[in-house]
Amino acid sequence: MLGLLESVQRGEAHSQRHLASELGIALGLVNAYLKRCINKGLVKVSVAPAKRYAYYLTPGGFAEKSRLTIQYLSYSFSFFRQAKKDFVTLFAAARAAGIQRIAILGMSDLAEIGAICALDCGMTAVAVVDARSELRSFLGMPVRGSFDEMSDSVDAVLVTDMTDTLAAIDMAVARFGPERVLVPALLDLRDPDAKRGVA
């Protein structure tokens, strides 16, 4: 919703298809959100030439965008604080277990926080593994499609995949063993009786 309101506020004459592509959501969802915004009085629509529509934010739309922005920032700061706390605890236990060099499994906002915290905690992150990414580098580290493509050896794997966390944990455990898989507490969805690794 916030992304849609921001795009409308910029005043760019985009089609719903372009908005869907920009926001990374389905075309039908963009249509539904626009209708919802119009019904709530957040967005005004007018007919433009060539059977097109122009969308504008209403004063209520500006207020809602501001509210959503504050809500998003509050969530982001809370997420960052919790993630940093989890990583500091996790990396202290890892270092005590003799773990120094790690690979990061899953490119996400959490991977970025994890890489920064690893550096702060004296750990070395040598690569990011993510089969879905087309990037070649992330925060100065090489991005690999699989563990087989890594040239550096690692002591453990830090799971930061937020898309399919359990599958990522299972893949890492199968490859490196449970004691070499690090999972921050905010991501660890496993049964407490089945915890693996130093997490």
mmCIF file of C-alpha atoms in Angstrom:
data_model
loop_
_atom_site.group_PDB
_atom_site.id
_atom_site.type_symbol
_atom_site.label_atom_id
_atom_site.label_comp_id
_atom_site.label_asym_id
_atom_site.label_seq_id
_atom_site.Cartn_x
_atom_site.Cartn_y
_atom_site.Cartn_z
ATOM 1 C CA MET A 1 0.000 0.000 0.000
ATOM 2 C CA LEU A 2 2.816 2.400 0.923
ATOM 3 C CA GLY A 3 4.644 1.702 -2.339
ATOM 4 C CA LEU A 4 1.479 2.308 -4.332
ATOM 5 C CA LEU A 5 0.762 5.626 -2.597
ATOM 6 C CA GLU A 6 4.378 6.729 -3.109
ATOM 7 C CA SER A 7 4.174 5.905 -6.806
ATOM 8 C CA VAL A 8 0.896 7.825 -7.190
ATOM 9 C CA GLN A 9 2.383 10.779 -5.293
ATOM 10 C CA ARG A 10 5.324 10.964 -7.701
ATOM 11 C CA GLY A 11 2.720 11.713 -10.354
ATOM 12 C CA GLU A 12 4.295 9.483 -12.949
ATOM 13 C CA ALA A 13 1.793 8.384 -15.565
ATOM 14 C CA HIS A 14 2.186 4.637 -15.242
ATOM 15 C CA SER A 15 -0.173 1.906 -16.228
ATOM 16 C CA GLN A 16 -1.354 -0.585 -13.647
ATOM 17 C CA ARG A 17 0.889 -3.139 -15.365
ATOM 18 C CA HIS A 18 3.913 -0.882 -14.803
ATOM 19 C CA LEU A 19 2.924 -0.363 -11.160
ATOM 20 C CA ALA A 20 2.639 -4.134 -10.693
ATOM 21 C CA SER A 21 6.127 -4.609 -12.125
ATOM 22 C CA GLU A 22 7.585 -1.765 -10.043
ATOM 23 C CA LEU A 23 6.032 -3.046 -6.806
ATOM 24 C CA GLY A 24 6.689 -6.720 -7.548
ATOM 25 C CA ILE A 25 3.056 -7.756 -7.107
ATOM 26 C CA ALA A 26 0.351 -9.184 -9.361
ATOM 27 C CA LEU A 27 -1.594 -6.900 -11.685
ATOM 28 C CA GLY A 28 -4.882 -7.920 -10.071
ATOM 29 C CA LEU A 29 -3.517 -6.930 -6.667
ATOM 30 C CA VAL A 30 -2.576 -3.465 -7.955
ATOM 31 C CA ASN A 31 -6.089 -3.093 -9.322
ATOM 32 C CA ALA A 32 -7.602 -4.188 -6.003
ATOM 33 C CA TYR A 33 -5.381 -1.806 -3.999
ATOM 34 C CA LEU A 34 -6.184 1.102 -6.314
ATOM 35 C CA LYS A 35 -9.915 0.435 -5.986
ATOM 36 C CA ARG A 36 -9.525 0.234 -2.220
ATOM 37 C CA CYS A 37 -7.605 3.531 -2.152
ATOM 38 C CA ILE A 38 -10.236 5.195 -4.330
ATOM 39 C CA ASN A 39 -13.085 3.880 -2.154
ATOM 40 C CA LYS A 40 -11.331 5.111 1.006
ATOM 41 C CA GLY A 41 -10.840 8.541 -0.558
ATOM 42 C CA LEU A 42 -7.032 8.264 -0.579
ATOM 43 C CA VAL A 43 -6.651 8.411 -4.356
ATOM 44 C CA LYS A 44 -8.632 10.339 -6.954
ATOM 45 C CA VAL A 45 -8.883 9.093 -10.521
ATOM 46 C CA SER A 46 -9.548 11.068 -13.671
ATOM 47 C CA VAL A 47 -9.798 10.041 -17.296
ATOM 48 C CA ALA A 48 -6.813 10.963 -19.448
ATOM 49 C CA PRO A 49 -6.521 10.884 -23.249
ATOM 50 C CA ALA A 50 -6.248 7.562 -25.070
ATOM 51 C CA LYS A 51 -8.530 5.687 -22.651
ATOM 52 C CA ARG A 52 -6.045 6.010 -19.808
ATOM 53 C CA TYR A 53 -6.475 7.050 -16.213
ATOM 54 C CA ALA A 54 -4.497 9.488 -14.085
ATOM 55 C CA TYR A 55 -4.309 8.897 -10.339
ATOM 56 C CA TYR A 56 -3.764 11.612 -7.721
ATOM 57 C CA LEU A 57 -3.342 11.522 -3.964
ATOM 58 C CA THR A 58 -6.034 13.296 -1.983
ATOM 59 C CA PRO A 59 -5.223 15.089 1.306
ATOM 60 C CA GLY A 60 -6.385 11.888 3.028
ATOM 61 C CA GLY A 61 -4.001 9.929 0.812
ATOM 62 C CA PHE A 62 -1.072 12.128 1.865
ATOM 63 C CA ALA A 63 -1.990 11.611 5.541
ATOM 64 C CA GLU A 64 -2.283 7.827 5.089
ATOM 65 C CA LYS A 65 1.056 7.699 3.258
ATOM 66 C CA SER A 66 2.688 9.560 6.151
ATOM 67 C CA ARG A 67 1.117 7.183 8.679
ATOM 68 C CA LEU A 68 2.275 4.114 6.734
ATOM 69 C CA THR A 69 5.786 5.553 6.379
ATOM 70 C CA ILE A 70 6.068 6.069 10.145
ATOM 71 C CA GLN A 71 4.714 2.576 10.764
ATOM 72 C CA TYR A 72 7.214 1.098 8.290
ATOM 73 C CA LEU A 73 10.168 2.960 9.805
ATOM 74 C CA SER A 74 9.152 1.930 13.312
ATOM 75 C CA TYR A 75 8.965 -1.702 12.218
ATOM 76 C CA SER A 76 12.307 -1.411 10.387
ATOM 77 C CA PHE A 77 14.111 -0.005 13.434
ATOM 78 C CA SER A 78 12.580 -2.670 15.705
ATOM 79 C CA PHE A 79 13.596 -5.370 13.225
ATOM 80 C CA PHE A 80 17.161 -4.001 13.035
ATOM 81 C CA ARG A 81 17.525 -3.803 16.835
ATOM 82 C CA GLN A 82 16.224 -7.356 17.337
ATOM 83 C CA ALA A 83 18.363 -8.736 14.491
ATOM 84 C CA LYS A 84 21.510 -7.041 15.831
ATOM 85 C CA LYS A 85 20.855 -8.395 19.328
ATOM 86 C CA ASP A 86 20.316 -11.916 17.910
ATOM 87 C CA PHE A 87 23.497 -11.768 15.831
ATOM 88 C CA VAL A 88 25.693 -10.528 18.685
ATOM 89 C CA THR A 89 24.487 -13.414 20.871
ATOM 90 C CA LEU A 90 24.780 -15.936 18.040
ATOM 91 C CA PHE A 91 28.277 -14.840 16.998
ATOM 92 C CA ALA A 92 29.561 -14.845 20.597
ATOM 93 C CA ALA A 93 28.480 -18.492 20.936
ATOM 94 C CA ALA A 94 29.932 -19.294 17.500
ATOM 95 C CA ARG A 95 33.302 -17.771 18.335
ATOM 96 C CA ALA A 96 33.374 -19.709 21.612
ATOM 97 C CA ALA A 97 32.847 -22.858 19.512
ATOM 98 C CA GLY A 98 35.825 -21.931 17.313
ATOM 99 C CA ILE A 99 33.850 -20.645 14.354
ATOM 100 C CA GLN A 100 35.566 -17.809 12.488
ATOM 101 C CA ARG A 101 34.686 -17.953 8.779
ATOM 102 C CA ILE A 102 31.073 -18.101 7.640
ATOM 103 C CA ALA A 103 29.019 -18.205 4.454
ATOM 104 C CA ILE A 104 25.689 -16.382 4.423
ATOM 105 C CA LEU A 105 22.764 -18.394 3.050
ATOM 106 C CA GLY A 106 20.026 -16.213 1.582
ATOM 107 C CA MET A 107 20.186 -12.646 0.336
ATOM 108 C CA SER A 108 17.875 -10.435 2.372
ATOM 109 C CA ASP A 109 17.819 -7.404 4.645
ATOM 110 C CA LEU A 110 18.766 -9.833 7.397
ATOM 111 C CA ALA A 111 21.849 -10.909 5.403
ATOM 112 C CA GLU A 112 23.009 -7.308 5.292
ATOM 113 C CA ILE A 113 22.598 -6.871 9.055
ATOM 114 C CA GLY A 114 24.288 -10.233 9.643
ATOM 115 C CA ALA A 115 27.288 -9.330 7.485
ATOM 116 C CA ILE A 116 27.774 -6.038 9.324
ATOM 117 C CA CYS A 117 27.415 -7.674 12.743
ATOM 118 C CA ALA A 118 29.817 -10.463 11.745
ATOM 119 C CA LEU A 119 32.438 -7.867 10.951
ATOM 120 C CA ASP A 120 31.795 -6.058 14.251
ATOM 121 C CA CYS A 121 32.095 -9.366 16.142
ATOM 122 C CA GLY A 122 35.391 -10.344 14.506
ATOM 123 C CA MET A 123 33.898 -12.962 12.184
ATOM 124 C CA THR A 124 34.691 -13.208 8.486
ATOM 125 C CA ALA A 125 31.830 -13.586 6.012
ATOM 126 C CA VAL A 126 33.377 -14.966 2.827
ATOM 127 C CA ALA A 127 30.416 -15.380 0.458
ATOM 128 C CA VAL A 128 26.669 -15.171 0.053
ATOM 129 C CA VAL A 129 24.871 -18.220 -1.333
ATOM 130 C CA ASP A 130 21.544 -17.578 -3.033
ATOM 131 C CA ALA A 131 20.319 -19.530 -6.051
ATOM 132 C CA ARG A 132 17.640 -16.902 -6.806
ATOM 133 C CA SER A 133 19.971 -13.907 -7.011
ATOM 134 C CA GLU A 134 21.385 -12.537 -10.228
ATOM 135 C CA LEU A 135 23.882 -10.309 -8.407
ATOM 136 C CA ARG A 136 27.554 -11.181 -8.569
ATOM 137 C CA SER A 137 28.533 -9.269 -5.445
ATOM 138 C CA PHE A 138 26.812 -8.272 -2.189
ATOM 139 C CA LEU A 139 28.516 -5.969 0.333
ATOM 140 C CA GLY A 140 31.864 -6.774 -1.249
ATOM 141 C CA MET A 141 31.337 -10.543 -1.004
ATOM 142 C CA PRO A 142 30.918 -12.819 -4.003
ATOM 143 C CA VAL A 143 27.410 -14.199 -4.550
ATOM 144 C CA ARG A 144 27.239 -17.879 -5.433
ATOM 145 C CA GLY A 145 24.305 -19.943 -6.645
ATOM 146 C CA SER A 146 25.231 -22.938 -4.478
ATOM 147 C CA PHE A 147 27.729 -24.077 -1.870
ATOM 148 C CA ASP A 148 29.532 -26.037 -4.606
ATOM 149 C CA GLU A 149 30.429 -22.756 -6.329
ATOM 150 C CA MET A 150 32.243 -21.369 -3.260
ATOM 151 C CA SER A 151 36.008 -21.331 -3.520
ATOM 152 C CA ASP A 152 36.679 -20.449 0.139
ATOM 153 C CA SER A 153 36.261 -22.889 2.988
ATOM 154 C CA VAL A 154 34.003 -21.919 5.882
ATOM 155 C CA ASP A 155 33.539 -23.009 9.479
ATOM 156 C CA ALA A 156 29.763 -22.496 9.458
ATOM 157 C CA VAL A 157 26.757 -21.207 7.540
ATOM 158 C CA LEU A 158 24.603 -18.297 8.698
ATOM 159 C CA VAL A 159 20.997 -18.723 7.520
ATOM 160 C CA THR A 160 19.377 -15.415 6.532
ATOM 161 C CA ASP A 161 16.918 -16.700 3.926
ATOM 162 C CA MET A 162 13.571 -15.073 4.734
ATOM 163 C CA THR A 163 11.695 -16.609 1.797
ATOM 164 C CA ASP A 164 11.961 -20.307 2.607
ATOM 165 C CA THR A 165 13.749 -20.420 5.943
ATOM 166 C CA LEU A 166 13.080 -24.035 6.892
ATOM 167 C CA ALA A 167 14.223 -25.357 3.511
ATOM 168 C CA ALA A 168 17.392 -23.237 3.798
ATOM 169 C CA ILE A 169 18.093 -24.589 7.296
ATOM 170 C CA ASP A 170 17.538 -28.167 6.147
ATOM 171 C CA MET A 171 19.812 -27.672 3.121
ATOM 172 C CA ALA A 172 22.577 -26.173 5.284
ATOM 173 C CA VAL A 173 22.285 -28.923 7.919
ATOM 174 C CA ALA A 174 22.417 -31.616 5.220
ATOM 175 C CA ARG A 175 25.578 -30.076 3.805
ATOM 176 C CA PHE A 176 27.459 -28.937 6.938
ATOM 177 C CA GLY A 177 25.861 -30.718 9.908
ATOM 178 C CA PRO A 178 23.696 -29.151 12.618
ATOM 179 C CA GLU A 179 26.568 -27.840 14.730
ATOM 180 C CA ARG A 180 27.785 -25.693 11.819
ATOM 181 C CA VAL A 181 24.475 -23.993 10.998
ATOM 182 C CA LEU A 182 23.803 -20.621 12.643
ATOM 183 C CA VAL A 183 20.235 -19.331 12.752
ATOM 184 C CA PRO A 184 19.304 -16.005 14.395
ATOM 185 C CA ALA A 185 16.513 -16.372 16.969
ATOM 186 C CA LEU A 186 14.084 -14.150 15.051
ATOM 187 C CA LEU A 187 14.294 -16.530 12.079
ATOM 188 C CA ASP A 188 14.460 -19.826 13.917
ATOM 189 C CA LEU A 189 11.064 -21.410 13.263
ATOM 190 C CA ARG A 190 12.113 -24.919 14.198
ATOM 191 C CA ASP A 191 10.605 -26.954 16.983
ATOM 192 C CA PRO A 192 12.480 -26.016 20.210
ATOM 193 C CA ASP A 193 13.081 -29.727 20.877
ATOM 194 C CA ALA A 194 14.773 -30.078 17.488
ATOM 195 C CA LYS A 195 17.155 -27.103 17.661
ATOM 196 C CA ARG A 196 20.386 -27.560 15.771
ATOM 197 C CA GLY A 197 23.696 -25.756 15.803
ATOM 198 C CA VAL A 198 24.986 -23.217 18.271
ATOM 199 C CA ALA A 199 21.942 -20.956 17.846
#
